[in-house]
XYZ file of C-alpha atoms in Angstrom:
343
model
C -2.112 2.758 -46.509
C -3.731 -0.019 -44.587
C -0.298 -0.699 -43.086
C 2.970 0.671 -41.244
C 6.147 -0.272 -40.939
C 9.386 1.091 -39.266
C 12.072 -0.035 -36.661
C 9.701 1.325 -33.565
C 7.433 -0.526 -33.426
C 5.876 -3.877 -34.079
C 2.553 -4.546 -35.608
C 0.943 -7.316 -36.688
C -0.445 -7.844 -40.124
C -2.655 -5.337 -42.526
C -4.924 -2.569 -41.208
C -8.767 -4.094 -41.334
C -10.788 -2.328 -44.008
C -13.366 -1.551 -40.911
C -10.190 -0.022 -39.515
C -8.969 2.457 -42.120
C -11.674 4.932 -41.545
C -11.604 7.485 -38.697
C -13.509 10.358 -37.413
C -13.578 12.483 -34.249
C -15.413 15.094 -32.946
C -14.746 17.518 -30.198
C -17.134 19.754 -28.529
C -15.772 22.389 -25.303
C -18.089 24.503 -23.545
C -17.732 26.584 -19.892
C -20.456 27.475 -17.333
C -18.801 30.597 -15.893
C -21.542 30.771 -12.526
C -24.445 29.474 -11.110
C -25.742 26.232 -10.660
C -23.747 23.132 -12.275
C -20.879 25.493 -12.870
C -18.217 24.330 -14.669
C -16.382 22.518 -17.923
C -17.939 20.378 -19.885
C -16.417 18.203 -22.683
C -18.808 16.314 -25.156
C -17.023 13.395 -27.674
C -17.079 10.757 -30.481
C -14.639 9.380 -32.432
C -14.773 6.204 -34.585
C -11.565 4.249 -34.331
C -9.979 6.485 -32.438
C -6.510 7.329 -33.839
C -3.615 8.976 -32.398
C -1.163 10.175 -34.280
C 2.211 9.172 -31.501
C 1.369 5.825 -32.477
C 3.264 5.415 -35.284
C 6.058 5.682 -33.024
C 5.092 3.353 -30.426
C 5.436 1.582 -28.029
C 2.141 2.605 -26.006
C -0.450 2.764 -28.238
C -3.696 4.863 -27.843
C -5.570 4.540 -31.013
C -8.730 1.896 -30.464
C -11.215 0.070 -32.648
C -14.340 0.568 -32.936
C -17.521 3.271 -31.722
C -16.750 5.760 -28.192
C -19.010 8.524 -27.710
C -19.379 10.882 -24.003
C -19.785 13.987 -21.955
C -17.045 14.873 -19.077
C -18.094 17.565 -16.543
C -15.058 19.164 -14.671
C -15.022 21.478 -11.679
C -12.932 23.062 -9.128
C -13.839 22.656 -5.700
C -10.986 24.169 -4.403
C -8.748 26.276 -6.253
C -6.358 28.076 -3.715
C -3.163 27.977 -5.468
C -1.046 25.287 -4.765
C -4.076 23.248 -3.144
C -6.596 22.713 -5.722
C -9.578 19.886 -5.609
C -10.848 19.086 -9.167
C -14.372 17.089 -9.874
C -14.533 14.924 -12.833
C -18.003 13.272 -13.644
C -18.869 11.998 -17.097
C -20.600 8.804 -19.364
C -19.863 7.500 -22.305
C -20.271 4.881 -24.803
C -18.692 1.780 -26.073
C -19.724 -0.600 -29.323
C -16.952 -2.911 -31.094
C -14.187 -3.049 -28.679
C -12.034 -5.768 -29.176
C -9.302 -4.201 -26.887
C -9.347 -2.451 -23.151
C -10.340 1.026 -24.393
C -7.280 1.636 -21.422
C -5.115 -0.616 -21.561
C -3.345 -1.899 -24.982
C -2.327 -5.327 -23.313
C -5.731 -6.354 -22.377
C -6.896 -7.692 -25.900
C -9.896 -10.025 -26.430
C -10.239 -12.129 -30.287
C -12.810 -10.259 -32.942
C -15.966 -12.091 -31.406
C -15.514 -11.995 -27.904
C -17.243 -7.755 -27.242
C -17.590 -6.300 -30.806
C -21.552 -6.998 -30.708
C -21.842 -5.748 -27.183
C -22.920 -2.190 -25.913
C -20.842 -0.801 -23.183
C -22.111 1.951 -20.995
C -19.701 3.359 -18.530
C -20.478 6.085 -15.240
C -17.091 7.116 -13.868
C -16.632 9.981 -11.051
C -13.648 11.130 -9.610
C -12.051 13.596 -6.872
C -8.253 14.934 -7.329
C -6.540 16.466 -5.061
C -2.813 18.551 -4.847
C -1.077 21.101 -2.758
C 2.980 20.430 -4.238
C 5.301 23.132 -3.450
C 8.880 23.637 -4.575
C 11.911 26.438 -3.430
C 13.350 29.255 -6.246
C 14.578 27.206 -9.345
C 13.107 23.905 -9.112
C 12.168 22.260 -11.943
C 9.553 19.513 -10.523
C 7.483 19.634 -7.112
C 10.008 19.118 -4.304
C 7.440 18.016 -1.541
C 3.677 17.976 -0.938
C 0.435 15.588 -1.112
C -0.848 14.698 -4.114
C -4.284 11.901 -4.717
C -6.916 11.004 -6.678
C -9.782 8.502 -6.036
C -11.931 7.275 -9.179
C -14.877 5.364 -8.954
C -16.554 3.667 -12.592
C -19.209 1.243 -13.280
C -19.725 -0.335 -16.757
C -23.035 -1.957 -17.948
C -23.561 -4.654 -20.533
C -26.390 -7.044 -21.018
C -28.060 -5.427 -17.959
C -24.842 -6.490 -15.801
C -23.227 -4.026 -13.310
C -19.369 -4.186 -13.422
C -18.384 -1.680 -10.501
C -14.337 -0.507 -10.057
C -12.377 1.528 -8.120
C -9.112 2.752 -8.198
C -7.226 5.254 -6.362
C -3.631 6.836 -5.836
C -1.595 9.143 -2.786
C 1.608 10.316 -3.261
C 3.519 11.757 -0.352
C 6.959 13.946 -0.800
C 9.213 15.385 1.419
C 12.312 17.861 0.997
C 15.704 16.575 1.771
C 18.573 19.230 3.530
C 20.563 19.250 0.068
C 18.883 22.099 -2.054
C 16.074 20.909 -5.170
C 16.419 17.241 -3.700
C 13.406 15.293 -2.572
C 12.145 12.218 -1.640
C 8.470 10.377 -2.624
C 6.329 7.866 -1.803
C 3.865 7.312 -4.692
C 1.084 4.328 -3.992
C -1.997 3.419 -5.889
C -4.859 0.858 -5.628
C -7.348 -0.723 -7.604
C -10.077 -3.307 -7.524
C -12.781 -4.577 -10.126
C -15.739 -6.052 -7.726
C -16.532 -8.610 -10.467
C -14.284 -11.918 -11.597
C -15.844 -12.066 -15.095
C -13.730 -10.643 -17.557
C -14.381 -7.933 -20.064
C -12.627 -5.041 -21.278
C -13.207 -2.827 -17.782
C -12.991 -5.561 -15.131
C -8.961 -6.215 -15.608
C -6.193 -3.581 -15.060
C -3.280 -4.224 -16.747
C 0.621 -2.806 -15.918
C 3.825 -2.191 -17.927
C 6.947 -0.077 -19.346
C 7.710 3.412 -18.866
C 4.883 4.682 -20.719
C 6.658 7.109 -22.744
C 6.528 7.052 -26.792
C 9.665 7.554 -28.388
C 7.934 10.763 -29.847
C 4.994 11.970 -27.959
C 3.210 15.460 -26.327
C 2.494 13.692 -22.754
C 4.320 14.254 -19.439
C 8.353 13.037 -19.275
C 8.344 11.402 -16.129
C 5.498 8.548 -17.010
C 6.360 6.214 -15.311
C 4.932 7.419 -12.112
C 1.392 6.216 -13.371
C -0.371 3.960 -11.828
C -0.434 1.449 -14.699
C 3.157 1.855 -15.754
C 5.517 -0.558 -14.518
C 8.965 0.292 -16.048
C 11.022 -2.129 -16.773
C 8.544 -5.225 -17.955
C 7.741 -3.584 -21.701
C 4.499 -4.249 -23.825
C 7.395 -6.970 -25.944
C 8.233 -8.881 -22.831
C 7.118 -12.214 -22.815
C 5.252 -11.440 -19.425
C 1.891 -9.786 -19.123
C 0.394 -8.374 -16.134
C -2.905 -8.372 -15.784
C -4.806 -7.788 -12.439
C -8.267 -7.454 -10.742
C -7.098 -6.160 -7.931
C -3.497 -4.640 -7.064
C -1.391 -2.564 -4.677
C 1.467 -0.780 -6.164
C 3.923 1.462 -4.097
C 7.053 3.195 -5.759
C 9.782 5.028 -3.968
C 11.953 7.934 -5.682
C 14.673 10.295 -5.203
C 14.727 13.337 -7.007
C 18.192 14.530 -7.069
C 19.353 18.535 -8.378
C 19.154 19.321 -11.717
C 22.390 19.708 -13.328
C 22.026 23.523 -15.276
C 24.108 24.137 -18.114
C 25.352 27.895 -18.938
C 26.607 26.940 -23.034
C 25.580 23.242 -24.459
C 24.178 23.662 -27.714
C 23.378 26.200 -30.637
C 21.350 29.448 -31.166
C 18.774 27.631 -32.405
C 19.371 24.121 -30.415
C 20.350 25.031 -26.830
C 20.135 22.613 -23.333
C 19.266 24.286 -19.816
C 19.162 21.797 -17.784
C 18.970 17.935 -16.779
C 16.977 15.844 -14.310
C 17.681 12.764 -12.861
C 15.367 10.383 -10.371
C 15.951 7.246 -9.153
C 12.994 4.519 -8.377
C 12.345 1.107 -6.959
C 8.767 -0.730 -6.331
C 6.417 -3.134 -5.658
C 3.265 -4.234 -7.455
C 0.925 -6.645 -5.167
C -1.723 -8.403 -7.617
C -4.626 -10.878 -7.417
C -6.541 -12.566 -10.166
C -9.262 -14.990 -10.925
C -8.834 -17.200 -14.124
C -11.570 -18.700 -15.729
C -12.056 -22.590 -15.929
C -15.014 -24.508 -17.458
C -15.518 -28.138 -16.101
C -18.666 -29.728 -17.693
C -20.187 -26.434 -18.900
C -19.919 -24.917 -15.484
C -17.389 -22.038 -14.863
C -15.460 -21.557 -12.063
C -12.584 -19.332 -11.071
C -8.847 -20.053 -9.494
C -7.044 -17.211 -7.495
C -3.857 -16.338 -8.300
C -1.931 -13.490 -6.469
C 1.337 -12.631 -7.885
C 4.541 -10.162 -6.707
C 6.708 -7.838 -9.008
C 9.464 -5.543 -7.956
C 11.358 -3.155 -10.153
C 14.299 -0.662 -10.075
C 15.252 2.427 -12.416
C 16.271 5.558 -13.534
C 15.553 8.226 -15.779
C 17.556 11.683 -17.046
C 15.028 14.549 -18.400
C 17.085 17.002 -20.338
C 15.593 20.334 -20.994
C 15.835 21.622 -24.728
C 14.889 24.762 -26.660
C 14.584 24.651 -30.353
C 14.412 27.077 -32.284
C 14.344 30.310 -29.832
C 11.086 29.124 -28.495
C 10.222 25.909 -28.936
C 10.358 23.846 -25.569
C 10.990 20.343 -25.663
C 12.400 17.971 -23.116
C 14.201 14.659 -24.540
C 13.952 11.675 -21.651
C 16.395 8.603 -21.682
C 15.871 6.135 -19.113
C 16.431 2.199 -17.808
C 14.729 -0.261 -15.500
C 14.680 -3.900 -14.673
C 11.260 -5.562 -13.487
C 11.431 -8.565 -11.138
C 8.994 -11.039 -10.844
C 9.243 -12.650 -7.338
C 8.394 -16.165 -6.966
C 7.475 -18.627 -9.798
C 10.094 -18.364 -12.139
C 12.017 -15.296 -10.859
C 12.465 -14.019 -14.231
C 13.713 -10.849 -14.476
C 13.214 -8.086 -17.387
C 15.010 -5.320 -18.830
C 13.394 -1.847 -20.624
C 15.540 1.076 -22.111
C 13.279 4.080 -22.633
C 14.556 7.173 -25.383
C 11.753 9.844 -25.856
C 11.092 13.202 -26.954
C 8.534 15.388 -25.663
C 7.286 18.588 -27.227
């Protein structure tokens, strides 16, 4: 079919007939010792395709030609502190969309014709700890600095991003208390499909195989979803988010022999996303750029309710609310409920 249709989600016309064709390829190998020592990961697809997408509302799949090689290694890996190296290249040709983020679109014309190369590197680092029975990390470090530079044309279009999240136990058993930050800058005002980052909604499909708790990514921003009338889109941003983990809530008979709940989750969040831009104006031919910085604040919650189907099948179904705020201009405000289920 070159189209789909359900209550989920919302999509916009046909399927092009470039579009109805996809293929993937996926190629592991492992260095055990020695020098360059490590993972490597070699790719293609064409259109890439993901299958949670046909549930929406975060979708994956992209148009057009991405081909690569990731190399992964542990610098560290001391149980809980581990420090993970990620190098790796790849290849763009007929994007029409970020290749990360959905909201970032550009019409047919704009990139198709134009051959992306793109160098990223990155460090990641974690020691999280947790006392007997926790069900998430209850304090600890955890950060991650990437650095990428896309080529085009024979232009350089540098970016780096970067996140530290800080958590500390609280006197009442399995509670704890975070502070989770991330940054990001593009060090180029023109616009193309890796100089912008873009920000919204939980994250979460309402069937998907991804971490529950996503909206502590850097690019989600609960509460303002991909259907709001209000993008944001940034070139450079601050975003801090503060959360309370409170105890799970264990159960000792909900359910079924086949259907059973152990346990439920709940955190509570509030943040605030700093942002500056550059829009593009042409006057006589010549173009120039305004600055525009912008403020957002949001509040939230979300319940994680551990499930087993089946005997052995583990599954965790997430429900979840948040309001976005955006502060100054029109001090609109914007409401997101979030249902998902994770196997």
């Amino acid at each position: 079919p070159n189209a789909w249709e359900n209550d989920l989600i919302n999509l916009n016309g046909d399927i092009d007939n470039s579009e109805q064709w996809h293929a993937s390829f996926n190629y592991t190998s492992a260095k055990l010792s020695g020098f360059l020592s490590g993972k490597y990961d070699f790719y293609a697809t064409y259109n890439q395709a993901n299958f949670y997408d046909l549930f929406g509302p975060t979708i994956r799949s992209r148009k057009g030609i991405n081909a690569g090689i990731n190399y992964q290694r542990s610098l560290i890996f001391d149980n809980p502190r581990n420090l993970d190296l990620n190098v790796g290249t790849s290849v763009f040709y007929g994007l029409n969309q970020s290749p990360e983020f959905q909201q970032i679109n550009f019409s047919d014309d704009d990139f198709d014709t134009n051959l992306f190369y793109n160098i990223d590197a990155s460090l990641s680092y974690r020691d999280l700890k947790g006392s007997v029975g926790a069900v998430d990390a209850e304090k600890g470090i955890k950060s991650s600095l990437v650095l990428s530079n896309s080529i085009t044309k024979g232009n350089f279009f540098p970016k780096i991003s970067g996140t530290f999240d800080l958590g500390f136990q609280l006197p009442v058993d399995h509670t704890s208390f975070w502070i989770r930050n991330s940054f990001g800058n593009a060090f180029s005002k023109n616009i193309n499909p890796f100089t912008r980052f873009g920000f919204a909604a939980f994250g979460n499909n309402y069937i998907d195989q991804y971490a529950s708790k996503m909206y502590r990514g850097p690019f989600a921003f609960a509460g303002l979803g991909y259907d709001a009338e209000r993008t944001i889109i940034a070139k450079s941003y601050f975003k801090s988010t503060l959360e309370l983990a409170l105890p799970p809530v264990r159960y000792r008979k909900i359910g079924f022999f086949n259907l059973f709940a152990t346990h439920s989750h709940l955190t509570l969040f509030a943040g605030g996303l700093f942002t500056k831009n550059f829009q593009p104006i042409t006057n006589n031919n010549q173009i120039s750029y305004i600055r525009d910085s912008e403020s957002f604040r949001n509040i939230g919650f979300q319940i994680d309710t551990k499930l087993v189907m089946f005997s052995h099948l583990s599954s965790t179904i997430s429900f979840g609310w948040a309001r976005a705020f955006e502060v100054g201009n029109t001090n609109k405000s914007f409401d997101e409920w979030m249902v998902s289920l994770k196997f």
